[in-house]
XYZ file of C-alpha atoms in Angstrom:
177
model
C -164.942 -34.599 -162.660
C -161.226 -34.598 -161.987
C -160.567 -30.955 -162.787
C -161.516 -28.278 -160.372
C -159.792 -25.298 -161.833
C -159.437 -24.168 -165.416
C -156.065 -24.880 -165.930
C -156.287 -28.401 -164.665
C -159.218 -29.009 -166.819
C -156.842 -27.804 -169.905
C -153.517 -29.529 -168.858
C -155.549 -32.711 -168.604
C -157.747 -32.224 -171.750
C -154.808 -31.835 -173.588
C -152.746 -34.563 -171.876
C -155.539 -37.169 -172.830
C -155.545 -35.850 -176.611
C -152.059 -35.952 -176.766
C -151.853 -39.606 -175.483
C -154.617 -40.502 -178.075
C -152.331 -39.084 -180.870
C -149.400 -41.054 -179.652
C -150.991 -43.951 -179.855
C -152.681 -43.604 -182.629
C -155.442 -46.201 -182.629
C -158.035 -44.516 -180.700
C -161.304 -43.660 -180.849
C -162.073 -41.207 -178.144
C -166.057 -41.233 -177.428
C -167.337 -38.732 -175.310
C -170.531 -39.173 -173.781
C -172.642 -36.058 -172.903
C -170.498 -34.100 -175.135
C -173.135 -30.566 -174.867
C -173.031 -31.024 -171.550
C -169.207 -31.483 -171.421
C -168.837 -28.485 -173.139
C -171.167 -26.031 -170.970
C -168.979 -27.724 -167.819
C -165.811 -26.898 -169.250
C -167.235 -23.177 -170.271
C -168.197 -22.671 -166.527
C -164.633 -22.517 -165.375
C -164.065 -20.195 -169.051
C -162.288 -22.931 -170.892
C -163.400 -23.078 -174.870
C -163.228 -26.483 -175.538
C -163.471 -26.425 -179.158
C -160.331 -23.838 -179.149
C -158.103 -26.611 -177.404
C -159.011 -29.414 -179.401
C -159.319 -27.947 -183.059
C -155.875 -28.988 -183.654
C -156.675 -32.441 -182.949
C -159.560 -32.538 -184.545
C -158.614 -30.882 -187.689
C -156.195 -33.697 -188.835
C -156.584 -37.470 -188.984
C -154.566 -37.888 -185.717
C -157.731 -38.842 -183.421
C -161.320 -40.306 -183.891
C -163.644 -38.746 -182.043
C -167.804 -39.937 -181.083
C -169.503 -37.028 -179.381
C -172.463 -38.329 -177.620
C -175.391 -35.981 -177.097
C -179.204 -36.432 -177.185
C -181.583 -34.421 -179.289
C -182.414 -31.502 -177.116
C -178.902 -30.380 -175.865
C -177.679 -30.896 -179.098
C -180.271 -28.287 -180.664
C -179.222 -26.324 -177.707
C -175.609 -26.287 -177.443
C -173.779 -27.703 -180.555
C -175.647 -26.973 -183.340
C -175.446 -23.523 -182.994
C -171.477 -23.929 -182.367
C -169.852 -23.778 -186.152
C -166.207 -24.139 -184.611
C -167.515 -27.758 -183.297
C -170.019 -28.793 -186.120
C -166.936 -28.598 -188.895
C -165.503 -31.472 -187.271
C -168.192 -33.582 -186.781
C -171.037 -35.123 -188.712
C -174.732 -35.804 -187.144
C -175.782 -39.617 -187.125
C -179.177 -39.625 -185.252
C -179.931 -43.123 -183.906
C -183.358 -43.827 -183.022
C -184.484 -44.896 -179.445
C -185.279 -48.429 -179.943
C -189.426 -49.378 -179.633
C -190.744 -50.781 -176.714
C -190.940 -54.740 -178.326
C -186.866 -53.853 -179.266
C -186.873 -52.551 -175.499
C -188.524 -55.435 -173.854
C -185.941 -58.247 -175.488
C -183.065 -56.211 -173.932
C -184.967 -55.654 -170.894
C -185.564 -59.909 -170.908
C -181.860 -60.509 -171.295
C -180.546 -58.183 -168.456
C -183.112 -59.474 -166.306
C -181.848 -62.745 -166.426
C -178.483 -61.823 -165.692
C -180.123 -59.717 -163.052
C -182.187 -62.359 -161.812
C -178.849 -64.795 -160.992
C -177.075 -61.966 -159.578
C -179.555 -61.068 -157.340
C -181.204 -64.033 -156.821
C -184.839 -63.297 -157.954
C -186.957 -63.330 -160.275
C -188.384 -60.652 -162.782
C -191.942 -60.804 -163.612
C -193.262 -59.943 -166.782
C -195.142 -57.090 -166.033
C -191.505 -55.694 -164.122
C -190.292 -55.606 -167.262
C -193.024 -53.884 -168.764
C -193.043 -51.241 -165.799
C -189.655 -50.660 -166.099
C -190.457 -49.214 -169.987
C -193.218 -47.646 -169.282
C -192.437 -45.615 -165.942
C -188.760 -44.905 -167.430
C -190.176 -43.659 -170.539
C -192.564 -41.750 -168.930
C -190.925 -40.367 -165.480
C -186.740 -40.458 -166.550
C -185.828 -37.522 -167.966
C -182.034 -38.417 -167.769
C -180.817 -41.043 -170.413
C -181.931 -42.906 -173.438
C -184.000 -46.275 -173.697
C -182.746 -49.416 -172.820
C -180.619 -47.513 -170.073
C -183.042 -45.935 -168.489
C -185.107 -48.881 -168.126
C -182.332 -51.168 -167.396
C -181.503 -48.651 -164.191
C -184.727 -49.276 -162.912
C -184.622 -52.828 -162.750
C -181.328 -52.787 -161.064
C -182.368 -50.412 -158.837
C -185.507 -52.054 -158.052
C -183.608 -55.655 -157.675
C -181.144 -53.555 -154.948
C -183.939 -52.812 -153.343
C -185.835 -55.303 -153.031
C -184.985 -57.183 -149.841
C -186.384 -60.873 -149.058
C -189.084 -61.316 -151.814
C -188.589 -63.770 -154.425
C -190.437 -62.185 -157.094
C -189.632 -58.589 -158.486
C -192.850 -57.229 -159.566
C -194.298 -53.941 -161.593
C -195.041 -52.656 -157.851
C -191.635 -52.789 -157.176
C -190.608 -50.514 -159.816
C -193.591 -48.114 -159.023
C -192.174 -47.851 -155.753
C -188.617 -46.745 -157.079
C -190.166 -44.504 -159.018
C -191.940 -42.844 -156.481
C -189.170 -42.812 -154.323
C -186.886 -40.713 -156.896
C -189.489 -38.554 -158.510
C -191.578 -37.802 -154.889
C -194.736 -38.293 -157.455
C -197.629 -41.305 -156.206
C -198.069 -43.624 -158.788
C -200.805 -46.522 -158.557
């Protein structure tokens, strides 16, 4: 986001990689890696060629994260990148696993916002995030819905499923209920 031109992007990336090599104990995590490559190509920056010297040795450990669609569309077809990475698929948590996470997060959000999150709101956060939120993965998508609903709930004491629906309606412009 900092880089506004090809030269700045290349300079910043090389500086970051050199600092990681100097530190010697860095695990570099790049979220949305496929999107990062696509953004850089808009500046005509060839990221694979820039980072190849760093990935070729044991200087820097890199974890590149991508959703499945972007992986197949951008990364899987790029032999230069794929020779440095091993694909590890992580499945999204089940409904039950996500609900457990949401219950724990809801407890923290309740303390912060002074609201009580109903179980129906937790279920709605899962179901609506799964159905209407394309970006991201579970449980992050559902947590984001819960958090946004709590931030905009006003003077209520309980967060209900309807509050989650309202947030989804506002962001998707699709009437629910």
